[in-house]
Short mmCIF file of C-alpha atoms in Angstrom, two decimals:
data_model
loop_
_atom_site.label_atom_id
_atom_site.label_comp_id
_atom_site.label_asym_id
_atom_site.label_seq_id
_atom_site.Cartn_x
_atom_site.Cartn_y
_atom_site.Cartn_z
CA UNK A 525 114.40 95.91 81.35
CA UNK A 526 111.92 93.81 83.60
CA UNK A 527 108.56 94.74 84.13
CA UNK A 528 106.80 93.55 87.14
CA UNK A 529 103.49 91.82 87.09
CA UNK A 530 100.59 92.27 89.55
CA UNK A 531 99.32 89.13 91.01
CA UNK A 532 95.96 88.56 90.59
CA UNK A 533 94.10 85.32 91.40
CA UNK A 534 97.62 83.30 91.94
CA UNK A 535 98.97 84.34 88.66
CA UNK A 536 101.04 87.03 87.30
CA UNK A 537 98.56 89.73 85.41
CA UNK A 538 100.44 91.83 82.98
CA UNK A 539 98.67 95.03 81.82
CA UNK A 540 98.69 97.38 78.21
CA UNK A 541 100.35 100.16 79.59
CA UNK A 542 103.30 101.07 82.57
CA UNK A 543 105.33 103.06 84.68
CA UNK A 544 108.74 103.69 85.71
CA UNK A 545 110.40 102.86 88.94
CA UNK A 546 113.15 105.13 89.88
CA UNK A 547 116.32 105.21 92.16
CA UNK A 548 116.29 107.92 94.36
CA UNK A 549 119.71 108.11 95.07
CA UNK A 550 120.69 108.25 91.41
CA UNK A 551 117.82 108.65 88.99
CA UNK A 552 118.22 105.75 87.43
CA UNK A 553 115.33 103.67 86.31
CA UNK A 554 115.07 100.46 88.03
CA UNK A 555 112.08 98.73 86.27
CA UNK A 556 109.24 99.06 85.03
CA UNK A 557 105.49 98.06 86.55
CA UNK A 558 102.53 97.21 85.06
CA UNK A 559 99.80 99.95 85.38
CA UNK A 560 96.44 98.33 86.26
CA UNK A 561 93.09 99.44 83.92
CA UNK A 562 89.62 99.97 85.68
CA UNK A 563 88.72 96.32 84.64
CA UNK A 564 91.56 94.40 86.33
CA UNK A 565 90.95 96.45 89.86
CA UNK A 566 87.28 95.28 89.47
CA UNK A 567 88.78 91.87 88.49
CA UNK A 568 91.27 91.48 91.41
CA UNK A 569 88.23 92.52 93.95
CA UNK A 570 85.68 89.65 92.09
CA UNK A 571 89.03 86.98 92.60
CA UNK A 572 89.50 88.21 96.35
CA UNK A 573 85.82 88.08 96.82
CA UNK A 574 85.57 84.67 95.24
CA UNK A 575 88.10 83.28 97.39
CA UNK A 576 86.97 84.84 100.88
CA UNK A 577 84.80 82.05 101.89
CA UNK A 578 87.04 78.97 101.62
CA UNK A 579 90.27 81.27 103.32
CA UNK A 580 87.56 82.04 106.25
CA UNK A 581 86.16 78.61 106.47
CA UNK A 582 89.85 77.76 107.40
CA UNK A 583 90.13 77.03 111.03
CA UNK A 584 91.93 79.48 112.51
CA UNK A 585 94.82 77.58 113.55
CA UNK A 586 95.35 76.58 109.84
CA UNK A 587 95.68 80.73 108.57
CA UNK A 588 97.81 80.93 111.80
CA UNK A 589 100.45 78.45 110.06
CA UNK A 590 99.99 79.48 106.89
CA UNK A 591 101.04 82.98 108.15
CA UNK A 592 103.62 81.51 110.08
CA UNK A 593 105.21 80.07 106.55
CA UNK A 594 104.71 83.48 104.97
CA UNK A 595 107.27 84.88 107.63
CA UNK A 596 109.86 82.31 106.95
CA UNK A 597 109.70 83.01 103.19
CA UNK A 598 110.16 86.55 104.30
CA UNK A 599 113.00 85.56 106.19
CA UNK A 600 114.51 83.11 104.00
CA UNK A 601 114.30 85.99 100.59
CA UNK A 602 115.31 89.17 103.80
CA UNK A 603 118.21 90.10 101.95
CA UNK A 604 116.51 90.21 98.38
CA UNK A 605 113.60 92.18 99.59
CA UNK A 606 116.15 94.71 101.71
CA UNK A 607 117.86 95.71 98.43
CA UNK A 608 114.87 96.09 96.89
CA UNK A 609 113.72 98.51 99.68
CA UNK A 610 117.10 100.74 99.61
CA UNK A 611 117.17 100.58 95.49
CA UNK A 612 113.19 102.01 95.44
CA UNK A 613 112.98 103.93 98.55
CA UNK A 614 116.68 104.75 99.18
CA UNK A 615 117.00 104.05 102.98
CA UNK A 616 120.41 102.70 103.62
CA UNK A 617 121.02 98.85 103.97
CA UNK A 618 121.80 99.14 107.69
CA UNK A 619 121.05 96.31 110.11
CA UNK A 620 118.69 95.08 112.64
CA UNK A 621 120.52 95.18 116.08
CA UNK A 622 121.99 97.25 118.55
CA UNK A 623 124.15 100.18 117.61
CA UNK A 624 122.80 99.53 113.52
CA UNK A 625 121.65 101.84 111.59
CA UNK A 626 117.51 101.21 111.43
CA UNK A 627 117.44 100.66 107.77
CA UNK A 628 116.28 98.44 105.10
CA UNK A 629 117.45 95.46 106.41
CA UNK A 630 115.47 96.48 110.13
CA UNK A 631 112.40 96.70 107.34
CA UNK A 632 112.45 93.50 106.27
CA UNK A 633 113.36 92.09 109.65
CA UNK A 634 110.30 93.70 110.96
CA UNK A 635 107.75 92.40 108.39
CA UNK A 636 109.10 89.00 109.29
CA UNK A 637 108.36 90.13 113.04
CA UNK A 638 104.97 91.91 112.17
CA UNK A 639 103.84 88.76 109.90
CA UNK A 640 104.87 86.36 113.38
CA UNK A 641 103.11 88.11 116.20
CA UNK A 642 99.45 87.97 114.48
CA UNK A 643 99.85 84.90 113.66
CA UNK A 644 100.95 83.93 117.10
CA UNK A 645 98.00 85.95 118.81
CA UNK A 646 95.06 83.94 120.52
CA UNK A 647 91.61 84.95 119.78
CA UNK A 648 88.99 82.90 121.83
CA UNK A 649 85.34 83.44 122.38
CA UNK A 650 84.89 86.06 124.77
CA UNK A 651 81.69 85.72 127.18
CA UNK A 652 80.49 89.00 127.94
CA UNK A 653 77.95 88.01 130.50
CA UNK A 654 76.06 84.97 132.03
CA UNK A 655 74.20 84.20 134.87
CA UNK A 656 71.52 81.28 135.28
CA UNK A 657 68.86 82.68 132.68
CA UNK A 658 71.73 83.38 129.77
CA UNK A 659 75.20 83.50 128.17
CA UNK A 660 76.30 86.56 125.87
CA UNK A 661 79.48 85.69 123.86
CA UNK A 662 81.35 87.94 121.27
CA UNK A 663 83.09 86.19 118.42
CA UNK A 664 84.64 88.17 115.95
CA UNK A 665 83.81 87.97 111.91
CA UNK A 666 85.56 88.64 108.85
CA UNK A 667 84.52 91.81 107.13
CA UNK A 668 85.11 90.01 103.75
CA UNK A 669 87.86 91.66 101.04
CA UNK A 670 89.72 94.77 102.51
CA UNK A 671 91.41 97.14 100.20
CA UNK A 672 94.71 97.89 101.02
CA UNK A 673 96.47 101.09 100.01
CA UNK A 674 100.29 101.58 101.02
CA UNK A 675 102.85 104.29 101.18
CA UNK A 676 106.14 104.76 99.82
CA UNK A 677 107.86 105.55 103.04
CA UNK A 678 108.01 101.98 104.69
CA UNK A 679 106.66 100.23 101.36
CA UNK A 680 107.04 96.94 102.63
CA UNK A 681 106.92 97.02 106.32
CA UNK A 682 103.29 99.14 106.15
CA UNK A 683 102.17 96.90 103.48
CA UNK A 684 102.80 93.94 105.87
CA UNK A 685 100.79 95.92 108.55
CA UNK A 686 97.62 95.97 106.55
CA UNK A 687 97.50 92.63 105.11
CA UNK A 688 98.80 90.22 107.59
CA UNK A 689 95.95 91.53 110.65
CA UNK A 690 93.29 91.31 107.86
CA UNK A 691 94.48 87.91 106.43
CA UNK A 692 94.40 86.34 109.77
CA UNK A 693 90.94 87.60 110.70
CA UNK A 694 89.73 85.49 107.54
CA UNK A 695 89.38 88.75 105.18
CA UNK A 696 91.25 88.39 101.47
CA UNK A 697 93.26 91.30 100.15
CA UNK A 698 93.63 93.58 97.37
CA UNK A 699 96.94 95.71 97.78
CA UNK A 700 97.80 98.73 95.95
CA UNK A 701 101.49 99.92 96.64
CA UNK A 702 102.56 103.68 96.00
CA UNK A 703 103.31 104.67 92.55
CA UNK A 704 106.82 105.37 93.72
CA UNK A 705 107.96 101.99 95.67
CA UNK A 706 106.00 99.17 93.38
CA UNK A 707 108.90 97.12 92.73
CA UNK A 708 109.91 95.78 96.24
CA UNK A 709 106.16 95.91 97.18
CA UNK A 710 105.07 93.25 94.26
CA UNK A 711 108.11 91.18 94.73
CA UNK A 712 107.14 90.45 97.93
CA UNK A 713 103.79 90.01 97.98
CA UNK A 714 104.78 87.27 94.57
CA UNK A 715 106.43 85.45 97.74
CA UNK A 716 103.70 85.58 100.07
CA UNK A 717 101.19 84.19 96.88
CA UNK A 718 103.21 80.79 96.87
CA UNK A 719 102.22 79.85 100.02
CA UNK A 720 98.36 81.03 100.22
CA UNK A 721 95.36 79.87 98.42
CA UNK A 722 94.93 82.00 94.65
CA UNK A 723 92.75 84.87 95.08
CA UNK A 724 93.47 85.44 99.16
CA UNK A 725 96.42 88.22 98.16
CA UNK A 726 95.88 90.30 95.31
CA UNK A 727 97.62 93.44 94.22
CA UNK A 728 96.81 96.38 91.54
CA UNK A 729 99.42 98.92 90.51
CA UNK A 730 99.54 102.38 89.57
CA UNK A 731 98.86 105.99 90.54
CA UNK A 732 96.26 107.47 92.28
CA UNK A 733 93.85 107.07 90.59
CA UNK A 734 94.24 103.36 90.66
CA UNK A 735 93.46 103.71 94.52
CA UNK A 736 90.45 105.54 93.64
CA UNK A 737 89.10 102.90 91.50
CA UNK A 738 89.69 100.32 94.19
CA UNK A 739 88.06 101.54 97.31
CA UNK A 740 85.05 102.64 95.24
CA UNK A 741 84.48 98.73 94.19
CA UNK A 742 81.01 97.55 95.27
CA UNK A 743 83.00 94.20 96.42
CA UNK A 744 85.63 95.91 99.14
CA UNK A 745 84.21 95.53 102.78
CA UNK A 746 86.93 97.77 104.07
CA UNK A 747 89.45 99.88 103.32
CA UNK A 748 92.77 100.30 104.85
CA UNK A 749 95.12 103.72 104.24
CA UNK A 750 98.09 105.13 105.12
CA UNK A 751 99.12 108.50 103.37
CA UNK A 752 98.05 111.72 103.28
CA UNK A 753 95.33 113.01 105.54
CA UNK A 754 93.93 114.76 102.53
CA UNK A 755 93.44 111.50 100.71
CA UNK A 756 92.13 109.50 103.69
CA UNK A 757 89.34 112.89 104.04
CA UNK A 758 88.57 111.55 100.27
CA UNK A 759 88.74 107.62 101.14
CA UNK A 760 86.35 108.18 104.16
CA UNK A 761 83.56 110.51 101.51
CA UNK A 762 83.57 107.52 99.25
CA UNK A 763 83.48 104.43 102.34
CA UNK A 764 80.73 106.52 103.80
CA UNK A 765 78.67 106.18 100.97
CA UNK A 766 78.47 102.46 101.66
CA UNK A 767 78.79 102.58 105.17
CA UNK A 768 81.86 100.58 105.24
CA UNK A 769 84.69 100.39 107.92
CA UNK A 770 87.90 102.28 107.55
CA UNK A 771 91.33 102.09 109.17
CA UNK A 772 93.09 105.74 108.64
CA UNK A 773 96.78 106.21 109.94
CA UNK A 774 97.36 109.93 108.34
CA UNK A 775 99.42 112.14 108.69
CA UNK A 776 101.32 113.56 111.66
CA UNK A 777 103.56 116.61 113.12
CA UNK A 778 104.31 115.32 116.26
CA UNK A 779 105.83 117.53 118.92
CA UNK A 780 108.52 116.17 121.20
CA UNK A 781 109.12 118.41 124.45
CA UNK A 782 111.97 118.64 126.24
CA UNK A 783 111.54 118.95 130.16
CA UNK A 784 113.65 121.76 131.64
CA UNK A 785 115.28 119.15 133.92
CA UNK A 786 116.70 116.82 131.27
CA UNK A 787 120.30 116.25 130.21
CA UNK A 788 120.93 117.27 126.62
CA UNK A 789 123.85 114.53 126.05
CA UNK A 790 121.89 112.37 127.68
CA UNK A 791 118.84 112.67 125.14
CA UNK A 792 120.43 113.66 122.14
CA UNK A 793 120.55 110.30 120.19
CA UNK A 794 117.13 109.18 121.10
CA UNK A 795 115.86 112.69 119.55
CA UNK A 796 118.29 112.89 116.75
CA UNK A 797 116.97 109.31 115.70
CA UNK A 798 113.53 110.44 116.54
CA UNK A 799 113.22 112.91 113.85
CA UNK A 800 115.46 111.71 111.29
CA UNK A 801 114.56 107.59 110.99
CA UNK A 802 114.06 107.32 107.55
CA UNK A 803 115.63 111.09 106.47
CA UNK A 804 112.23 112.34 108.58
CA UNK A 805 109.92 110.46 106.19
CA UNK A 806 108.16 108.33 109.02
CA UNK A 807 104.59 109.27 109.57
CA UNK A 808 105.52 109.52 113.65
CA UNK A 809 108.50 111.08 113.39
CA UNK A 810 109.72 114.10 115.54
CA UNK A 811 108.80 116.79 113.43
CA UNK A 812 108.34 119.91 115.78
CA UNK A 813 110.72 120.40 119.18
CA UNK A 814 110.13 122.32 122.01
CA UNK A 815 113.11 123.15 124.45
CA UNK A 816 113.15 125.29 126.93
CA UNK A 817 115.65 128.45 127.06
CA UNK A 818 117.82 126.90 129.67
CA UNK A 819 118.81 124.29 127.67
CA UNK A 820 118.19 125.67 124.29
CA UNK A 821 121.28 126.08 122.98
CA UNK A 822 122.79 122.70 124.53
CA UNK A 823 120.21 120.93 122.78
CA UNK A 824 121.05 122.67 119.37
CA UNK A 825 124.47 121.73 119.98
CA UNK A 826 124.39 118.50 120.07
CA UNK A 827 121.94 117.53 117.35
CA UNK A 828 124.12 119.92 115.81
CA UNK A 829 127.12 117.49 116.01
CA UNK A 830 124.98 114.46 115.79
CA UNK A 831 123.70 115.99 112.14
CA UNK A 832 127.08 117.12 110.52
CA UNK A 833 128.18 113.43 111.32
CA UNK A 834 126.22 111.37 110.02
CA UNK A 835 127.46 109.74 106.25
CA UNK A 836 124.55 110.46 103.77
CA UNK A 837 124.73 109.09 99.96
CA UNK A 838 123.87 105.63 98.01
CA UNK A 839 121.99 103.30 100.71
CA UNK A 840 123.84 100.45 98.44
CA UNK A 841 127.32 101.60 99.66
CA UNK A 842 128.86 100.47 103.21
CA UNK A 843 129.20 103.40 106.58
CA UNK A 844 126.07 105.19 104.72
CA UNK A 845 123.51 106.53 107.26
CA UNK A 846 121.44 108.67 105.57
CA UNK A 847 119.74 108.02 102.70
CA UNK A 848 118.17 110.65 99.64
CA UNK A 849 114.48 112.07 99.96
CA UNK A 850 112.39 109.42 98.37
CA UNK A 851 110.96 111.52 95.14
CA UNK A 852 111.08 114.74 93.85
CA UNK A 853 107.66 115.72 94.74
CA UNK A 854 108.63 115.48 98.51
CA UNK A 855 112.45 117.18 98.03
CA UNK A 856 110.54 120.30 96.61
CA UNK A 857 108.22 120.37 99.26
CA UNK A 858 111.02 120.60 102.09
CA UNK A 859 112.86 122.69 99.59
CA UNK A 860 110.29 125.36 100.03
CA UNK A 861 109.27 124.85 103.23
CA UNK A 862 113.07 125.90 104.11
CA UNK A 863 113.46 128.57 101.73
CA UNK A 864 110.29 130.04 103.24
CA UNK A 865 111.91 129.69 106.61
CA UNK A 866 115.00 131.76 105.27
CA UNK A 867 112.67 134.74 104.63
CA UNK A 868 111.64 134.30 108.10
CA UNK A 869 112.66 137.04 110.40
CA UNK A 870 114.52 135.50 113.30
CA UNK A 871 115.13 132.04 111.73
CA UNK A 872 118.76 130.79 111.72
CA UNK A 873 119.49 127.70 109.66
CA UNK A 874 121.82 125.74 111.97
CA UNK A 875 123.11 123.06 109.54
CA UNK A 876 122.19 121.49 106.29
CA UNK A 877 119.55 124.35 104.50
CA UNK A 878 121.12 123.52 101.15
CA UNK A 879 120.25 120.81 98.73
CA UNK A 880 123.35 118.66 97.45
CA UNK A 881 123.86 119.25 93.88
CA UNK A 882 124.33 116.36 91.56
CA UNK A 883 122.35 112.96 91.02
CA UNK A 884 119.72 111.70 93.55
CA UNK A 885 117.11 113.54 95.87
CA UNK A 886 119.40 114.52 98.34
CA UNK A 887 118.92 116.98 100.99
CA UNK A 888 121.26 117.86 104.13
CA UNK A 889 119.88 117.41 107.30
CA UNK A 890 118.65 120.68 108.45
CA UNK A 891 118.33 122.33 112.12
CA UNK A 892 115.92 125.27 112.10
CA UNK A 893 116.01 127.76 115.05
CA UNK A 894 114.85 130.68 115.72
CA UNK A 895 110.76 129.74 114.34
CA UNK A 896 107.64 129.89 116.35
CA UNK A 897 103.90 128.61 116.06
CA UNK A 898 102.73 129.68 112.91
CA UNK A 899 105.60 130.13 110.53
CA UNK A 900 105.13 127.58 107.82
CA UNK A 901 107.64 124.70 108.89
CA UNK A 902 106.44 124.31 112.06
CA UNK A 903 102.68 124.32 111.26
CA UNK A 904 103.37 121.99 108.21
CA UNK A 905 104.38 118.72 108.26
CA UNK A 906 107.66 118.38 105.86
CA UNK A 907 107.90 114.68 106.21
CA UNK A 908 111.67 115.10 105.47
CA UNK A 909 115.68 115.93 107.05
CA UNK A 910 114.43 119.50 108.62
CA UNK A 911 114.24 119.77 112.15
CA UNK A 912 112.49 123.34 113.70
CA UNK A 913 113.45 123.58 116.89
CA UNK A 914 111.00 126.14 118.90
CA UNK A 915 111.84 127.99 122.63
CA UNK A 916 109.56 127.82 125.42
CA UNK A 917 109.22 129.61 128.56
CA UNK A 918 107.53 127.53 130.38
CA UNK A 919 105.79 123.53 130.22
CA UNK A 920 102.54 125.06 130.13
CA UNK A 921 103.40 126.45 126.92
CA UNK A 922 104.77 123.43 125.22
CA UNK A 923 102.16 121.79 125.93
CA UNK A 924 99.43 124.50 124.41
CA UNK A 925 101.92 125.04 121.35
CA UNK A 926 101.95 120.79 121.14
CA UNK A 927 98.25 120.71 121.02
CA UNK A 928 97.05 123.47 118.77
CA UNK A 929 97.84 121.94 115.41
CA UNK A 930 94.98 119.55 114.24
CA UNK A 931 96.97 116.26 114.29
CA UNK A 932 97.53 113.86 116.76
CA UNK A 933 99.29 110.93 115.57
CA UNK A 934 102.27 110.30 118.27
CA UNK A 935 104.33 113.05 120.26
CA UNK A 936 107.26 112.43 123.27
CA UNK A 937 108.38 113.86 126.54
CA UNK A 938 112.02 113.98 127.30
CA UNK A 939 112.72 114.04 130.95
CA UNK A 940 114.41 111.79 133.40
CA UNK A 941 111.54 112.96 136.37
CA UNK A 942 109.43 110.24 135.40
CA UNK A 943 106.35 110.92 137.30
CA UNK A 944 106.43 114.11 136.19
CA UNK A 945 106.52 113.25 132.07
CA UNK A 946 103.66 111.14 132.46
CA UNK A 947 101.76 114.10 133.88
CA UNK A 948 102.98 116.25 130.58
CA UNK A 949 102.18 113.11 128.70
CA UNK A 950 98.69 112.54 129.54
CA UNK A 951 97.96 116.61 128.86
CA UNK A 952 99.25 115.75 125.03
CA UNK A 953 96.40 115.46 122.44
CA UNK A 954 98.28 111.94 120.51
CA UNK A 955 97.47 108.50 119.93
CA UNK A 956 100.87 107.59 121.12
CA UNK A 957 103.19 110.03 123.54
CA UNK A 958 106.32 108.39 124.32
CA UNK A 959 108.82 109.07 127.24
CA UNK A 960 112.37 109.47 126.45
CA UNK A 961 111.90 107.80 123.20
CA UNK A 962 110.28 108.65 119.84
CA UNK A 963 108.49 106.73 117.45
CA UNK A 964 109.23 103.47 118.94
CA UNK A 965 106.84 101.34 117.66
CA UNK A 966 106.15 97.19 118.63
CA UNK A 967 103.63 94.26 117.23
CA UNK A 968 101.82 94.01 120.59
CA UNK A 969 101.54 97.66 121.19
CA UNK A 970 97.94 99.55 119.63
CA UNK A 971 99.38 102.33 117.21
CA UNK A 972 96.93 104.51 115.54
CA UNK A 973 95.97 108.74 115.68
CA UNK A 974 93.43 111.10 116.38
CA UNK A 975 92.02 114.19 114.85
CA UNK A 976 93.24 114.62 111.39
CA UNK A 977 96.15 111.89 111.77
CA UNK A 978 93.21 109.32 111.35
CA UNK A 979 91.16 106.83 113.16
CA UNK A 980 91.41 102.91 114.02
CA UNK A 981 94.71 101.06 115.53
CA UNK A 982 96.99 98.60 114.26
CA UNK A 983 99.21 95.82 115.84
CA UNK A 984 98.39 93.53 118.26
CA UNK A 985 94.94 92.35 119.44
CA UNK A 986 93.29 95.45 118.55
CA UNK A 987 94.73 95.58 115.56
CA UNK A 988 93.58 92.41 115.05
CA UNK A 989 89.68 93.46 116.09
CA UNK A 990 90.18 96.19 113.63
CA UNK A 991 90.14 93.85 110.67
CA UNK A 992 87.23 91.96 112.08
CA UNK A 993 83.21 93.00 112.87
CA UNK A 994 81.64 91.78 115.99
CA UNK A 995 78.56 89.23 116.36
CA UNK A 996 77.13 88.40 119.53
CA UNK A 997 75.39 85.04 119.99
CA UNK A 998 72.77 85.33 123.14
CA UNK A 999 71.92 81.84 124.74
CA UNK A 1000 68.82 81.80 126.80
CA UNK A 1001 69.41 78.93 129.24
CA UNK A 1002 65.21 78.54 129.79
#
């Protein structure tokens, strides 16, 4: 059975000890990775560190190309890297267009996409202010080696979100994948080593307390997290000890209301996909929605009829649309989260409830009704197929119910009045509210939360000023 190597200064670093890699969809083990000691995370840190200078001394137009070539190796190994993605993490194959099912194949396309666009992004000088007596201009400076810890959700496609910004702002990159989703993670960061300079990518594998060891290095500059918002509360203790810069994207329950004037066929796809992208394990995922009572049971309906239809089972195999729960730790979280909702007076399990015996972490997709603020599935975020969908009385309502939980990553209004979502969407406390979509992210658009989902935005030109510090350079022009 292989076991996959860490890359560490251009080469591949093997380790004494490692850990399995597992199919989700059958429990087989795929492979085995290399489980990084204390010594090598301090070792990968002192090879990024020893190669930040030259990558940053690069003009900028050489890193853009450079990055350019990374995406075409992406593209050129898409395929490879895709089955990688639905082996580890068990989201179906799918495909990237219209009418496809947004799978592992749309996650590879998209860290092609996400490696183009910073690469492609100008940068100049920016004058701040002159007049006759002086000239102010901002340029923007590497921080120096950023630590880069990814999830197992969207193993690649986040990983590609932390290291491509920081890469092209001059900074060099240690990269620690989840415990769960190594594999495809490693594989194609090997691909992205041919083309750069030895030390500028670096990865360390392992469980958590691999991570741990990493952002508490003496030679990390700043530290870049997606996960857990009880892990990023532990990340930010340890960066504030050295003062360092952090980028947090954490987690989320986003609320999605539905206006009492919209058109439940109409809006039912765009939710349905909403919640359950990725069986529900997306960070900015529908997780909590609000209908009114008018249109209560439509709505139920047909997500209802949407749910029961949809093919779930082995990624691997063709007309699949839903995939398994990615590990066990996560199915037995929904689990109880559902079981508890059973016990709740009122609730009525629509569909799904019920976890498919046999092989693999699979759970139906589930429709809760019948829940309100409070009960444990609503208040929680289950980061998995289980839907609670909660009555209103009036918009006023939604809105309160939206905004009480402290979280704040995205949320959407679902309406075809326009004018009057935006006024519900600017009353929502989210880094991202969306009208009559959900979720929808893009390279050029600033994605990040608030409150407990985190701090700091990715994509585009502020994600780019994210992975960079700011020096001013005052002229006097006596």
């Amino acid at each position: 059975m292989q076991v996959h190597a860490n890359v560490l200064n251009g080469h591949a670093e093997t380790s004494p000890t490692t850990f399995d890699s597992r199919n989700p969809a059958t429990g087989a083990v795929l492979g085995q990775v290399y489980s990084s000691t204390r010594e090598q995370v301090a070792a990968a840190v002192a090879a990024a560190r020893a190669a930040q200078p030259a990558w940053a001394a690069r003009p900028d137009s050489e890193r853009q190309a450079l990055l350019m070539k990374v995406a075409e190796v992406i593209k050129s190994n898409s395929e490879y890297l895709a089955h990688w993605v639905t082996r580890e993490q068990g989201k179906p194959l799918g495909g990237v267009g219209p009418g496809q099912v947004p799978g592992a194949r749309f996650e590879a396309w998209g860290c092609e996409v996400w490696t183009q666009v910073p690469a492609s992004l100008e940068l100049p000088v920016e004058v701040v202010f002159e007049d006759e007596t002086r000239r102010d201009e901002v340029h923007l400076k590497p921080h120096g080696v950023v630590a880069a810890i990814a999830p197992w959700n969207w193993p690649l496609l986040i990983a590609i979100w932390q290291v491509i910004p920081a890469l092209r702002m001059g900074n060099t990159v240690v990269l620690k994948p989840s415990e769960y989703t190594s594999i495809g993670t490693l594989e194609m960061v090997k691909l992205i080593a041919e083309v750069l300079p030895p030390g500028v990518i670096n990865t360390v594998s392992g469980a958590g307390e691999v991570g741990g060891w990493l952002v508490e290095q003496p030679g990390v500059d700043k530290i870049t997290f997606t996960g857990s918002t009880a892990t990023g509360k532990r990340i930010a203790a340890v960066a504030a000890q050295r003062l360092i810069s952090t980028t947090l994207e954490l987690g989320g329950n986003d609320a999605a209301i539905v206006l009492p004037d919209a058109d439940p066929a109409a809006i039912a796809m765009g939710l349905f996909w909403g919640a359950f992208l990725n069986m529900g394990q997306t960070c900015a995922a529908a997780k909590r929605l609000y209908v009114p009572d008018e249109l209560h049971d439509a709505v139920v309906a047909q997500l209802k009829s949407l749910a029961e239809a949809m093919p779930m089972g082995d990624g691997l195999e063709p007309g699949t649309a839903i995939g398994p729960i990615q590990n066990r730790m996560q199915f037995d979280k929904v689990s109880r989260l559902v079981e508890t909702a059973k016990a709740t007076a009122g609730a009525t399990i629509v569909c799904g409830g019920t976890p498919a015996t046999g092989p693999g972490n699979f759970y139906p997709l589930t429709l809760v009704t019948g829940l309100k603020d409070g009960d444990a599935l609503v208040d929680e975020e289950q980061f998995g197929p289980v839907l609670p969908i909660i009555r209103y009385r009036t918009v006023d309502e939604a809105v309160a119910s939206a905004n009480r939980l402290d979280v704040g990553l995205g949320a959407s209004v679902w309406s075809p009045d326009i004018v009057r979502a935006r006024e519900v969407a600017s009353r929502l406390e989210a880094g991202t509210v969306w009208i009559n979509q959900h979720g929808m992210v893009h390279p050029m658009v600033p994605f990040g939360g608030i409150k407990a989902s985190g701090w700091g935005a990715e994509f585009g030109h502020a994600g780019l000023k994210g992975m960079a510090r700011t020096q001013v350079i005052s002229v006097g022009k006596g």
